[in-house]
Tab-separated table of C-alpha atoms and ligand atoms in Angstrom:
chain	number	residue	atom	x	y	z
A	1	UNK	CA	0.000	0.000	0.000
A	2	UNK	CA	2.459	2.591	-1.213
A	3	UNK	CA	2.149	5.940	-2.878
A	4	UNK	CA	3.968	6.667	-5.510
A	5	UNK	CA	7.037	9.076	-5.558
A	6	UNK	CA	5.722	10.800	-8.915
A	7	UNK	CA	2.151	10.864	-8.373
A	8	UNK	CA	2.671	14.668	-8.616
A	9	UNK	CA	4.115	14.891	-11.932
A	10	UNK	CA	1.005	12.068	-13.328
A	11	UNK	CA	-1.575	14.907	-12.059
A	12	UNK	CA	0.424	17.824	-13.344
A	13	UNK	CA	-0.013	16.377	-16.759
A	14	UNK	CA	-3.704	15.895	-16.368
A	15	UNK	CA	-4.840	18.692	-14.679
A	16	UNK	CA	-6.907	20.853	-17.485
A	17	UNK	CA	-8.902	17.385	-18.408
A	18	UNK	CA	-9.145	16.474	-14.574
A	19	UNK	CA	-10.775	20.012	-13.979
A	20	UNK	CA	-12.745	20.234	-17.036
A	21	UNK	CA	-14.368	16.635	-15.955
A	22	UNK	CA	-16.764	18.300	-13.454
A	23	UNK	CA	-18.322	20.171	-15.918
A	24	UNK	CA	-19.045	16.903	-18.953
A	25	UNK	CA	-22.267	15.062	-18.938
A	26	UNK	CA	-20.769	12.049	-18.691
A	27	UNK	CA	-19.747	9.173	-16.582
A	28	UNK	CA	-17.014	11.139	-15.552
A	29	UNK	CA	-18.440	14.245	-14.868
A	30	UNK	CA	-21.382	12.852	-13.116
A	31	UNK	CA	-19.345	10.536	-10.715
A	32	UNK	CA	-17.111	13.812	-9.584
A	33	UNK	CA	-20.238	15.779	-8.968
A	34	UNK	CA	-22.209	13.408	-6.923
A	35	UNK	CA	-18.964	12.640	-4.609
A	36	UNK	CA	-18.496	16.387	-4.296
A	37	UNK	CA	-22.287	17.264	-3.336
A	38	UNK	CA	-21.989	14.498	-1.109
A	39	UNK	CA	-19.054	15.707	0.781
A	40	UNK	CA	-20.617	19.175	0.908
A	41	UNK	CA	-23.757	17.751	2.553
A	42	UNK	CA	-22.001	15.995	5.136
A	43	UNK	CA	-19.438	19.375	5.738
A	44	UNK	CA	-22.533	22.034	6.284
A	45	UNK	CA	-21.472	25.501	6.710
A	46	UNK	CA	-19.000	27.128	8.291
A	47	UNK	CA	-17.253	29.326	9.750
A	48	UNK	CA	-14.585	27.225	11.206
A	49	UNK	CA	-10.595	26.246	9.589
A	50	UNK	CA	-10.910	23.852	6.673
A	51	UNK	CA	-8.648	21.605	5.173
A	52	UNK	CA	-8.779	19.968	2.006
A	53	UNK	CA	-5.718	17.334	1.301
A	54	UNK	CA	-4.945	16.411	-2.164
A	55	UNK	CA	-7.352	19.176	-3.322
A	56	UNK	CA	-6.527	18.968	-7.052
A	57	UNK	CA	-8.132	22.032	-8.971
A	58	UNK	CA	-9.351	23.268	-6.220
A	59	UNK	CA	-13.198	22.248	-7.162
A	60	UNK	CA	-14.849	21.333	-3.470
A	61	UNK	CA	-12.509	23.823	-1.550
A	62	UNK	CA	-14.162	26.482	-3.546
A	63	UNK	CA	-17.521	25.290	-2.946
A	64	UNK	CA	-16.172	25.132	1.241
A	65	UNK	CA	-15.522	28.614	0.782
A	66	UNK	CA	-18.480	29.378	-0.321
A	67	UNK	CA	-20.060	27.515	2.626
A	68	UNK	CA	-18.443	29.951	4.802
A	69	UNK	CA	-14.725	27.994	5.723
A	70	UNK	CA	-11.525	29.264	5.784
A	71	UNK	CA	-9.959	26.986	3.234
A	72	UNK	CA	-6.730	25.451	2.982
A	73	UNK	CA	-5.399	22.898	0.936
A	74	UNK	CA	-2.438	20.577	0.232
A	75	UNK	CA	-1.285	18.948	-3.342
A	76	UNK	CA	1.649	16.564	-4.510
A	77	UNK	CA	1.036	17.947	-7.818
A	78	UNK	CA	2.317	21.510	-8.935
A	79	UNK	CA	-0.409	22.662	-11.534
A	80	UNK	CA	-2.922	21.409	-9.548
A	81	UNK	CA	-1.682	23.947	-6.921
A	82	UNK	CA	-1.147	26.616	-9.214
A	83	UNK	CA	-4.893	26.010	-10.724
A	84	UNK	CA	-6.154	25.996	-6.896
A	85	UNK	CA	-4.688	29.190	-6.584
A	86	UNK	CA	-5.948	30.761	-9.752
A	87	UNK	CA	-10.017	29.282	-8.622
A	88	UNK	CA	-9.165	31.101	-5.076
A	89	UNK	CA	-7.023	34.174	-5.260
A	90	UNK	CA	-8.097	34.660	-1.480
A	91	UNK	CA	-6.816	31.945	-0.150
A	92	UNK	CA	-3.799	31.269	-2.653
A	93	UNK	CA	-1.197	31.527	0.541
A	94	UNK	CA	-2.908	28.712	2.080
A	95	UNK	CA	-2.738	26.559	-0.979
A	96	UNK	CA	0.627	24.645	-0.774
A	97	UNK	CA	3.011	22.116	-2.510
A	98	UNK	CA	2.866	19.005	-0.260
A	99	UNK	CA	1.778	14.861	0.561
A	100	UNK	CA	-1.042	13.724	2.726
A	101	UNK	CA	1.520	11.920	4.134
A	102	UNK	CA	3.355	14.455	5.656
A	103	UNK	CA	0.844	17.770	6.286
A	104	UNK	CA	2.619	20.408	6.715
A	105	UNK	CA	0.560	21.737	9.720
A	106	UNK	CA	0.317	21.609	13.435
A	107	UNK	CA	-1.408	19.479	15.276
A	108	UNK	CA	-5.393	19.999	15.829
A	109	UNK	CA	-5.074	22.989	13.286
A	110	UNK	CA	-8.724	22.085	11.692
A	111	UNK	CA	-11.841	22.251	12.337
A	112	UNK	CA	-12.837	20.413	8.943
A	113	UNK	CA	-10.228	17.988	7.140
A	114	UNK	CA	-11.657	16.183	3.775
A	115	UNK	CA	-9.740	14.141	1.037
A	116	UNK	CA	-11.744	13.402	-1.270
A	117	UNK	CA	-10.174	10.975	-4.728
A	118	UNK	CA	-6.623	10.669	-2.973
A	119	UNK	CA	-6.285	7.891	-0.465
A	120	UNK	CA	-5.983	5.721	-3.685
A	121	UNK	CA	-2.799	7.511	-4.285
A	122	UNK	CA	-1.576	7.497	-1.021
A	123	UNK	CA	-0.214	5.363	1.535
A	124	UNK	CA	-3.288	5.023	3.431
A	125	UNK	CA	-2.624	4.209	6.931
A	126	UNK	CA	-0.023	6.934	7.509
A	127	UNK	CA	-2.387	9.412	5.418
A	128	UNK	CA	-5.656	8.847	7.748
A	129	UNK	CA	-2.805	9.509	10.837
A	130	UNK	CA	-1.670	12.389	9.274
A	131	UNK	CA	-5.743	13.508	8.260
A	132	UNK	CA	-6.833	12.756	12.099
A	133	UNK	CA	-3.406	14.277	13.128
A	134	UNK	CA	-4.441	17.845	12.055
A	135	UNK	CA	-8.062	17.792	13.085
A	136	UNK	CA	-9.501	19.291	16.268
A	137	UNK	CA	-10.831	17.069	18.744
A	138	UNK	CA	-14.420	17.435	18.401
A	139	UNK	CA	-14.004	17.995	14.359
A	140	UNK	CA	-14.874	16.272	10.928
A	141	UNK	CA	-13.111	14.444	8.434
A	142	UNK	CA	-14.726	13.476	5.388
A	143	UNK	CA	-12.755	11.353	2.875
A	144	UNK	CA	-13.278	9.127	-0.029
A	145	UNK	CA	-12.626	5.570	-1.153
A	146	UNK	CA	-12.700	3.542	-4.602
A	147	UNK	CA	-15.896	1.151	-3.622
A	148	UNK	CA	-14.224	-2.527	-3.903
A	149	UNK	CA	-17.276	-3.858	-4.605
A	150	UNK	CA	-18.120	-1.660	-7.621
A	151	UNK	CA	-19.433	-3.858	-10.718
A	152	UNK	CA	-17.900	-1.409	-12.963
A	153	UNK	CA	-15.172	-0.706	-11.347
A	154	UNK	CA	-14.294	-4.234	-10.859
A	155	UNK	CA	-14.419	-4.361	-14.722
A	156	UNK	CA	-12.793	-1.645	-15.457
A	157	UNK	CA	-9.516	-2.047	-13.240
A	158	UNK	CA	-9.100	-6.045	-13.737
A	159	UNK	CA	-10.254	-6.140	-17.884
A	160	UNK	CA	-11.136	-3.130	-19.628
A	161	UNK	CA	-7.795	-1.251	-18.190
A	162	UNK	CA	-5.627	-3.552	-18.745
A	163	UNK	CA	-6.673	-4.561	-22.256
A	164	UNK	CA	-6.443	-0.883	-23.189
A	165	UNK	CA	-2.646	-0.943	-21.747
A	166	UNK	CA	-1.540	-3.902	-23.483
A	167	UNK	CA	-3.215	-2.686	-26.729
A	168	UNK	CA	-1.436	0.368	-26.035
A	169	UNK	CA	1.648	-1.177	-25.818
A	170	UNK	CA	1.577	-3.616	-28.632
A	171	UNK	CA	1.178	-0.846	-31.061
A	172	UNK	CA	3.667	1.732	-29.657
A	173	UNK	CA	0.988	4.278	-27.900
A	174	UNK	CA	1.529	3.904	-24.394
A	175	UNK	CA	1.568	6.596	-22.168
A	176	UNK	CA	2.249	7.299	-18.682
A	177	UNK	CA	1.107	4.563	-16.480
A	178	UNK	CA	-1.613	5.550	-13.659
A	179	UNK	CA	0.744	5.393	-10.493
A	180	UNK	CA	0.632	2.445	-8.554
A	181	UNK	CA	-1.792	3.380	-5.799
A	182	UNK	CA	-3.111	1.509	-2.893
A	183	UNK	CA	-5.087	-0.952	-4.716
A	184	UNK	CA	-8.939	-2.081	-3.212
A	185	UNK	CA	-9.610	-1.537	-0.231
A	186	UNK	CA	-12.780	-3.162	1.532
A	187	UNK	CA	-15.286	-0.743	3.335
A	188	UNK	CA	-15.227	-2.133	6.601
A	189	UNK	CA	-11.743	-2.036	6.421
A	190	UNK	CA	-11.182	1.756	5.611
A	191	UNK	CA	-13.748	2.275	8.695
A	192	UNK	CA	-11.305	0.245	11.288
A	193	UNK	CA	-8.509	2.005	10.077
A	194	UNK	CA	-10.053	5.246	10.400
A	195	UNK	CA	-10.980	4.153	13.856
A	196	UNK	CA	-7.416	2.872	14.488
A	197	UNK	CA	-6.258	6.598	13.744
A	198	UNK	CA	-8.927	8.187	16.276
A	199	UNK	CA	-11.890	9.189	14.085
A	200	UNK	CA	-15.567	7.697	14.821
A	201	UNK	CA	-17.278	7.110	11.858
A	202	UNK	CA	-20.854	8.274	11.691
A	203	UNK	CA	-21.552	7.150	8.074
A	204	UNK	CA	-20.360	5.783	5.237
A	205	UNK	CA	-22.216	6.152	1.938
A	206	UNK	CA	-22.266	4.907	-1.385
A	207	UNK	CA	-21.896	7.209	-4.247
A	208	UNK	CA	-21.109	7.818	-7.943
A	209	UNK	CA	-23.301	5.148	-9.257
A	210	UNK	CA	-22.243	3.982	-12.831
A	211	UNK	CA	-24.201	1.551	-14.450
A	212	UNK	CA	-22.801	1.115	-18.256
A	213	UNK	CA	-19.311	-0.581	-17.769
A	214	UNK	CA	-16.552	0.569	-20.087
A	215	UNK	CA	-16.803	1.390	-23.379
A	216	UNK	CA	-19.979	1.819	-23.348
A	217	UNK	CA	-19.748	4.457	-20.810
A	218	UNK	CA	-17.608	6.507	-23.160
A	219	UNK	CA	-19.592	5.347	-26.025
A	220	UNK	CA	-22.875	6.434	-24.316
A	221	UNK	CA	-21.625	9.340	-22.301
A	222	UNK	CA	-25.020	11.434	-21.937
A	223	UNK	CA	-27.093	8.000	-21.801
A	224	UNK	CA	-24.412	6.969	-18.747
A	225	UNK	CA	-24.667	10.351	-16.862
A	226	UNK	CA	-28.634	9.993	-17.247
A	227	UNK	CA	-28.482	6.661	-15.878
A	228	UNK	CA	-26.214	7.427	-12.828
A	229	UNK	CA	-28.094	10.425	-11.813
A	230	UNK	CA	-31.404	8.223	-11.954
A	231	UNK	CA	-29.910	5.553	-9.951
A	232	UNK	CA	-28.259	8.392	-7.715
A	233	UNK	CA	-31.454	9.248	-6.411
A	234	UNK	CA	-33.154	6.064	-5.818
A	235	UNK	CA	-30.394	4.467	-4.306
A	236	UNK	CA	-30.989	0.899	-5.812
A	237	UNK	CA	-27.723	-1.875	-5.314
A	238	UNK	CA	-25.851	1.042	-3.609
A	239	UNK	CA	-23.478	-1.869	-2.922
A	240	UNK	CA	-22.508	-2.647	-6.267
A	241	UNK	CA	-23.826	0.290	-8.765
A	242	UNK	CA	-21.873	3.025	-6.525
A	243	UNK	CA	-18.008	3.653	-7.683
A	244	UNK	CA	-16.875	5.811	-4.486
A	245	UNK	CA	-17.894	5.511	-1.211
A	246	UNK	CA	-17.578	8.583	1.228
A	247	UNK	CA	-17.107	8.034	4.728
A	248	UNK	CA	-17.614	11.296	7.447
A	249	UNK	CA	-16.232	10.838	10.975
A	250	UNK	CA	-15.668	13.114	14.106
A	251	UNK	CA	-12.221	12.809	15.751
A	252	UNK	CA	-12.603	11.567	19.522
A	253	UNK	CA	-12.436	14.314	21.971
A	254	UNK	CA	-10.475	11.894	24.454
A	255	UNK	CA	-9.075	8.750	22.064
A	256	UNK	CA	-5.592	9.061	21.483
A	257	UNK	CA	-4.332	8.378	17.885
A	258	UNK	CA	-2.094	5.807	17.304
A	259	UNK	CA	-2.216	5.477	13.544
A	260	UNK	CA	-4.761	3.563	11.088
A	261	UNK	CA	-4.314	0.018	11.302
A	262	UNK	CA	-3.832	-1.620	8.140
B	301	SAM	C1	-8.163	12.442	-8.594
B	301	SAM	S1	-7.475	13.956	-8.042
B	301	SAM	C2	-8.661	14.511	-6.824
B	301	SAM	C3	-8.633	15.988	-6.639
B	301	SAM	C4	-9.677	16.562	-5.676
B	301	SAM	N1	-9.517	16.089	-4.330
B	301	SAM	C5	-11.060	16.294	-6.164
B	301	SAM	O1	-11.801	15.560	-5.495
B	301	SAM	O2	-11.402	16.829	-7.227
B	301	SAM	C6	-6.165	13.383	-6.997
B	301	SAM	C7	-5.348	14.510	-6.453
B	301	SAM	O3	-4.597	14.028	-5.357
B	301	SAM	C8	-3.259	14.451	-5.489
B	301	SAM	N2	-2.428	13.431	-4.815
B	301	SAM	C9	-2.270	12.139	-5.169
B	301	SAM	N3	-1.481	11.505	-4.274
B	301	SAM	C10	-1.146	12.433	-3.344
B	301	SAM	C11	-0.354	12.395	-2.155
B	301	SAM	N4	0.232	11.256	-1.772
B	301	SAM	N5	-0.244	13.524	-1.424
B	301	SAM	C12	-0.854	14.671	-1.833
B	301	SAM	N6	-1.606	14.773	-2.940
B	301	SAM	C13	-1.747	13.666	-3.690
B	301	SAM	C14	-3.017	14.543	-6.978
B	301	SAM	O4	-1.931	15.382	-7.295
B	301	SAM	C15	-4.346	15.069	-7.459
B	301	SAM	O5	-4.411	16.462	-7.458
């Protein structure tokens, strides 16, 4: 369950398309947007310290801003920094270069601490230590996993991916490979470890549902955004039609952290 050293320069090379996803009516752009209003229902309004940890573009800490938090955020990728920056010229001095690994803050410095889309990068147990590290006894941490159990997502990363790959390779196209993240990670397992690091977990939700599996998705990309935001709001085989799951906690007033189990 290691990061990888260049996960930074991956996302600096993908940062326009990355950004540009939340706004496609697609599979894509509907997955991103129903992860992000579920992390915004589960945050509620500020005022209060935020901090968002592999914040990317700079998409939900925008919307936390908007909420009323003082926003800060933390990226292993450059651009995605520099585009943070650009989306909040308020808060650019509290956007910094950095890993989840490693936060470059004091203890109990937030009232707030999401990570939403990054754990998969990172090396999980000593990112949730690091997440609960920086959060206020008494505050929330919101973060995101891959659902394990996704039907889609099961497809995609054991057939469809690497099919494209070794096409890709065969005929001389291949590009930069996805970094090596923490591979699947079972539910129940993501809550002990957050519980191993000092956070009580109050939900966990499925989200994201995708029900055409790749190509079709991409094939069908306004039929598969229909579809997800249909089966979004009835909720049907959560277990198996959602792609993320987000998982909201409160860190323990009087537990002591002693890092996620893993
Ligand atoms: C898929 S994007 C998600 C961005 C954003 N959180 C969102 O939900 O839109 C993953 C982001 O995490 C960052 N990242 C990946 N691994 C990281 C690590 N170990 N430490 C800090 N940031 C990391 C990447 O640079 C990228 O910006």
């Amino acid at each position: 369950m290691m990061s990888s050293p260049d996960v930074g320069g991956y996302f600096d090379a993908r940062v326009r398309r990355y950004d540009s996803a939340y706004e496609s009516f697609d599979s894509d752009g509907h997955a991103l947007r129903a992860r992000l209003d579920a992390v915004l229902r589960r945050a509620g309004s500020g005022p209060g310290d935020a901090l968002d940890a592999g914040m990317g573009p700079g998409r939900l800490a925008a919307e936390l801003e908007r909420l009323g938090w003082t926003v800060s955020g933390v990226d292993a990728s450059l651009e995605m920094v520099s585009v943070a920056r650009k989306r909040l010229p308020g808060s650019a001095q509290r956007f910094t270069h950095g890993r989840i690994e490693s936060l470059p803050f004091p203890d109990e410095s937030f009232d707030l601490v999401t990570a939403t889309g990054v754990l998969e990068y990172s090396s999980v147990a000593s990112a949730l230590a690091e997440l609960a590290r920086v959060t206020r006894p008494g505050g929330r941490l919101i973060v995101s996993y891959p659902n394990a159990g996704s039907i889609c997502g099961i497809w995609k990363s054991r057939a469809w991916y690497p099919a494209v790959r070794r096409v890709k390779s065969v005929t001389g196209r291949a590009g930069a490979h996805r970094p090596d993240g923490a591979g699947a990670i079972a539910a129940e397992r993501v809550v002990r470890m957050l519980e191993g690091a000092g956070i009580a977990v109050e939900t966990f939700d499925y989200v994201s549902f995708l029900a055409l599996p790749a190509p079709l998705d991409t094939m069908f990309p306004a039929v598969s955004a229909r579809a997800g935001e249909r089966l979004e709001r009835r909720g049907a085989h959560a277990r198996r039609l959602g792609t993320q799951i987000v998982f909201d906690g409160v860190k323990d007033a009087t537990a002591v952290g002693h890092g996620a189990g893993s």
